[in-house]
Amino acid sequence: EYNGDYWHANPKLYKEDFYNKTMKSYAKEIWHWGIEKTKTANDLGYEVFVVWESDYKKDKTLMIDKCKEFLRG
């Protein structure tokens, strides 16, 4: 899963009381939705690997390698 820093309120960049005006939600609520989404996927038998936008932009090659490693198991 590729998470945009702003849209998913990257906890490395935003505090829980950050208010996303576009989504009309606080970071804490956005994080809760993300946790629930991942839990649902896990409950259905899927594994989820999260890539944060800032991590990808910082080192694209490293993140692609991590994705490949995750997919290979």
Coordinates of N, CA and C in Angstrom, one line a residue:
E1 N 0.8 -1.2 0.0 CA 0.0 0.0 0.0 C 0.9 1.2 0.0
Y2 N 0.6 2.1 -0.9 CA 1.4 3.4 -1.0 C 0.6 4.5 -0.3
N3 N 1.1 5.0 0.8 CA 0.4 6.0 1.5 C 1.0 7.4 1.3
G4 N 0.2 8.3 0.8 CA 0.7 9.7 0.7 C 0.8 10.3 2.1
D5 N 1.8 11.0 2.3 CA 2.1 11.6 3.6 C 1.0 12.5 4.1
Y6 N 0.5 13.4 3.2 CA -0.6 14.3 3.6 C -1.9 13.5 3.8
W7 N -2.3 12.7 2.8 CA -3.6 12.1 2.8 C -3.7 11.0 3.9
H8 N -2.6 10.4 4.3 CA -2.7 9.4 5.4 C -2.1 9.9 6.7
A9 N -1.7 11.2 6.7 CA -1.2 11.8 7.9 C 0.0 11.0 8.5
N10 N 1.1 10.9 7.7 CA 2.2 10.2 8.1 C 2.6 10.6 9.6
P11 N 2.6 9.6 10.5 CA 2.9 9.9 11.9 C 4.3 10.4 12.1
K12 N 5.2 10.3 11.2 CA 6.6 10.8 11.3 C 6.5 12.4 11.0
L13 N 5.4 12.8 10.4 CA 5.3 14.2 10.0 C 4.2 15.0 10.6
Y14 N 3.2 14.3 11.1 CA 2.0 14.9 11.6 C 1.7 14.4 13.0
K15 N 1.2 15.3 13.9 CA 0.8 14.9 15.2 C -0.7 14.5 15.2
E16 N -1.1 13.8 16.2 CA -2.5 13.3 16.2 C -3.6 14.3 16.1
D17 N -3.3 15.5 16.5 CA -4.3 16.6 16.4 C -4.2 17.4 15.1
F18 N -3.4 17.0 14.2 CA -3.4 17.6 12.9 C -4.7 17.4 12.2
Y19 N -5.3 18.5 11.7 CA -6.6 18.4 11.0 C -6.4 18.5 9.5
N20 N -6.8 17.5 8.8 CA -6.7 17.5 7.3 C -8.0 18.1 6.8
K21 N -8.0 19.3 6.3 CA -9.2 20.0 5.9 C -9.9 19.4 4.7
T22 N -9.1 18.8 3.9 CA -9.7 18.1 2.7 C -10.5 16.9 3.1
M23 N -10.0 16.1 4.0 CA -10.7 14.9 4.5 C -11.6 15.2 5.6
K24 N -11.5 16.4 6.2 CA -12.3 16.8 7.3 C -12.2 15.8 8.5
S25 N -10.9 15.4 8.7 CA -10.6 14.4 9.8 C -9.2 14.8 10.4
Y26 N -9.1 14.4 11.7 CA -7.9 14.5 12.4 C -7.0 13.3 12.1
A27 N -5.7 13.6 12.2 CA -4.7 12.5 12.0 C -5.0 11.2 12.7
K28 N -5.4 11.4 14.0 CA -5.7 10.2 14.8 C -6.8 9.4 14.2
E29 N -7.8 10.0 13.6 CA -8.9 9.3 12.9 C -8.4 8.6 11.6
I30 N -7.6 9.3 10.9 CA -7.0 8.8 9.7 C -6.2 7.5 10.0
W31 N -5.4 7.6 11.0 CA -4.6 6.5 11.4 C -5.5 5.3 11.8
H32 N -6.6 5.6 12.5 CA -7.5 4.5 12.9 C -8.1 3.8 11.7
W33 N -8.5 4.6 10.7 CA -9.0 4.0 9.5 C -7.9 3.1 8.8
G34 N -6.7 3.6 8.8 CA -5.6 2.8 8.2 C -5.4 1.5 8.9
I35 N -5.4 1.5 10.2 CA -5.3 0.3 11.0 C -6.4 -0.6 10.8
E36 N -7.6 -0.1 10.7 CA -8.8 -1.0 10.4 C -8.8 -1.6 9.0
K37 N -8.3 -0.8 8.1 CA -8.2 -1.3 6.7 C -7.2 -2.4 6.6
T38 N -6.0 -2.2 7.3 CA -5.0 -3.3 7.3 C -5.5 -4.5 8.0
K39 N -6.2 -4.3 9.1 CA -6.7 -5.4 9.9 C -7.7 -6.2 9.1
T40 N -8.6 -5.5 8.3 CA -9.6 -6.2 7.5 C -8.8 -7.0 6.4
A41 N -7.8 -6.4 5.8 CA -7.1 -7.2 4.8 C -6.4 -8.4 5.4
N42 N -5.8 -8.2 6.6 CA -5.2 -9.4 7.3 C -6.2 -10.5 7.6
D43 N -7.3 -10.0 8.1 CA -8.4 -11.0 8.4 C -8.9 -11.8 7.2
L44 N -8.7 -11.2 6.0 CA -9.1 -11.9 4.8 C -8.0 -12.7 4.2
G45 N -6.8 -12.7 4.9 CA -5.7 -13.5 4.5 C -4.6 -12.8 3.7
Y46 N -4.7 -11.5 3.6 CA -3.7 -10.7 2.9 C -2.7 -10.1 3.8
E47 N -1.5 -10.0 3.4 CA -0.4 -9.3 4.1 C -0.3 -8.0 3.4
V48 N 0.0 -7.0 4.2 CA 0.0 -5.6 3.7 C 1.4 -5.0 4.0
F49 N 2.0 -4.5 3.0 CA 3.3 -3.7 3.1 C 3.0 -2.3 2.8
V50 N 3.3 -1.4 3.8 CA 3.0 0.0 3.6 C 4.3 0.7 3.2
V51 N 4.2 1.5 2.2 CA 5.2 2.4 1.7 C 4.7 3.9 1.9
W52 N 5.5 4.6 2.7 CA 5.2 6.0 2.8 C 5.8 6.9 1.7
E53 N 5.1 7.8 1.3 CA 5.5 8.7 0.2 C 6.9 9.3 0.5
S54 N 7.1 9.8 1.7 CA 8.4 10.4 2.0 C 9.6 9.4 1.9
D55 N 9.3 8.2 2.4 CA 10.3 7.1 2.3 C 10.7 6.8 0.9
Y56 N 9.6 6.7 0.0 CA 9.9 6.4 -1.4 C 10.6 7.5 -2.1
K57 N 10.3 8.8 -1.8 CA 10.9 9.9 -2.4 C 12.4 10.0 -1.9
K58 N 12.6 9.6 -0.7 CA 14.0 9.7 -0.1 C 14.9 8.7 -0.8
D59 N 14.4 7.5 -1.0 CA 15.3 6.4 -1.6 C 14.4 5.4 -2.4
K60 N 14.1 5.8 -3.6 CA 13.2 5.0 -4.5 C 13.7 3.6 -4.7
T61 N 15.0 3.4 -4.9 CA 15.6 2.1 -5.1 C 15.4 1.2 -3.9
L62 N 15.7 1.7 -2.7 CA 15.6 1.0 -1.5 C 14.1 0.5 -1.3
M63 N 13.2 1.4 -1.5 CA 11.8 1.0 -1.3 C 11.3 0.0 -2.3
I64 N 11.8 0.1 -3.6 CA 11.4 -0.9 -4.6 C 12.0 -2.2 -4.2
D65 N 13.3 -2.2 -3.7 CA 13.9 -3.5 -3.3 C 13.1 -4.1 -2.1
K66 N 12.7 -3.2 -1.2 CA 11.9 -3.7 0.0 C 10.5 -4.3 -0.5
C67 N 9.9 -3.7 -1.5 CA 8.7 -4.2 -2.1 C 8.9 -5.6 -2.7
K68 N 10.0 -5.7 -3.5 CA 10.3 -7.0 -4.1 C 10.6 -8.1 -3.1
E69 N 11.3 -7.7 -2.0 CA 11.6 -8.6 -0.9 C 10.3 -9.1 -0.3
F70 N 9.4 -8.2 0.0 CA 8.1 -8.5 0.6 C 7.3 -9.4 -0.3
L71 N 7.3 -9.2 -1.6 CA 6.5 -10.0 -2.6 C 7.1 -11.4 -2.7
R72 N 8.4 -11.5 -2.6 CA 9.1 -12.8 -2.7 C 8.8 -13.6 -1.4
G73 N 8.5 -13.0 -0.3 CA 8.2 -13.7 0.9 C 9.5 -13.9 1.7

